[in-house]
Short mmCIF file of C-alpha atoms in Angstrom, two decimals:
data_model
loop_
_atom_site.label_atom_id
_atom_site.label_comp_id
_atom_site.label_asym_id
_atom_site.label_seq_id
_atom_site.Cartn_x
_atom_site.Cartn_y
_atom_site.Cartn_z
CA UNK K 1373 -131.73 -131.25 82.50
CA UNK K 1374 -131.50 -135.00 82.95
CA UNK K 1375 -129.19 -135.28 79.93
CA UNK K 1376 -126.79 -132.83 81.50
CA UNK K 1377 -127.14 -134.41 84.91
CA UNK K 1378 -126.51 -137.91 83.54
CA UNK K 1379 -123.41 -136.62 81.76
CA UNK K 1380 -122.08 -135.30 85.08
CA UNK K 1381 -122.40 -131.66 84.02
CA UNK K 1382 -123.69 -128.81 86.14
CA UNK K 1383 -125.75 -125.98 84.70
CA UNK K 1384 -122.87 -123.65 85.46
CA UNK K 1385 -120.60 -125.83 83.29
CA UNK K 1386 -122.70 -125.39 80.15
CA UNK K 1387 -124.21 -121.91 80.47
CA UNK K 1388 -122.98 -119.58 77.72
CA UNK K 1389 -121.11 -122.35 75.88
CA UNK K 1390 -121.28 -123.24 72.16
CA UNK K 1391 -123.43 -126.32 72.74
CA UNK K 1392 -126.14 -127.31 70.26
CA UNK K 1393 -129.48 -128.91 71.05
CA UNK K 1394 -130.92 -131.40 68.59
CA UNK K 1395 -134.36 -132.60 69.56
CA UNK K 1396 -136.96 -134.90 68.07
CA UNK K 1397 -140.54 -134.25 69.07
CA UNK K 1398 -143.37 -136.69 68.48
CA UNK K 1399 -146.22 -135.29 70.53
CA UNK K 1400 -148.45 -132.28 70.19
CA UNK K 1401 -150.39 -132.50 73.44
CA UNK K 1402 -150.08 -128.79 74.22
CA UNK K 1403 -151.34 -127.84 70.76
CA UNK K 1404 -154.24 -130.29 71.04
CA UNK K 1405 -155.12 -128.86 74.45
CA UNK K 1406 -155.25 -125.35 72.99
CA UNK K 1407 -157.66 -126.47 70.26
CA UNK K 1408 -159.98 -128.20 72.73
CA UNK K 1409 -160.46 -125.04 74.77
CA UNK K 1410 -161.34 -122.24 72.32
CA UNK K 1411 -161.77 -119.72 75.15
CA UNK K 1412 -158.24 -120.33 76.41
CA UNK K 1413 -155.58 -118.57 74.36
CA UNK K 1414 -152.22 -118.22 75.99
CA UNK K 1415 -150.01 -115.39 74.75
CA UNK K 1416 -147.29 -117.92 73.83
CA UNK K 1417 -149.66 -120.33 72.08
CA UNK K 1418 -147.95 -119.99 68.69
CA UNK K 1419 -144.40 -120.57 69.87
CA UNK K 1420 -145.37 -122.98 72.63
CA UNK K 1421 -147.00 -125.44 70.27
CA UNK K 1422 -144.51 -125.45 67.39
CA UNK K 1423 -142.23 -128.50 67.69
CA UNK K 1424 -139.73 -126.76 65.41
CA UNK K 1425 -138.96 -124.30 68.19
CA UNK K 1426 -138.37 -126.90 70.87
CA UNK K 1427 -134.58 -126.88 70.57
CA UNK K 1428 -134.53 -123.07 70.67
CA UNK K 1429 -136.54 -123.07 73.90
CA UNK K 1430 -134.16 -125.58 75.50
CA UNK K 1431 -131.17 -123.47 74.42
CA UNK K 1432 -132.76 -120.37 75.86
CA UNK K 1433 -133.53 -121.95 79.22
CA UNK K 1434 -130.03 -123.34 79.72
CA UNK K 1435 -128.22 -120.41 78.02
CA UNK K 1436 -126.71 -122.60 75.29
CA UNK K 1437 -125.33 -120.71 72.28
CA UNK K 1438 -125.40 -123.49 69.68
CA UNK K 1439 -122.62 -124.62 67.39
CA UNK K 1440 -120.81 -121.94 65.43
#
């Protein structure tokens, strides 16, 4: 959100547009938290802890369609 805000864009300006999200992720705190608490298994544990899906989650939240 801050990237869009700093660029002077509103959420309404980007929703549904062919905008790609390219993200680098260097932390796995959520995944580590899941492994520390074996009794806690969230239904989205698999997709929530995979850094490869981070850009897809951002696209989904802001309704970005990606480059075509």
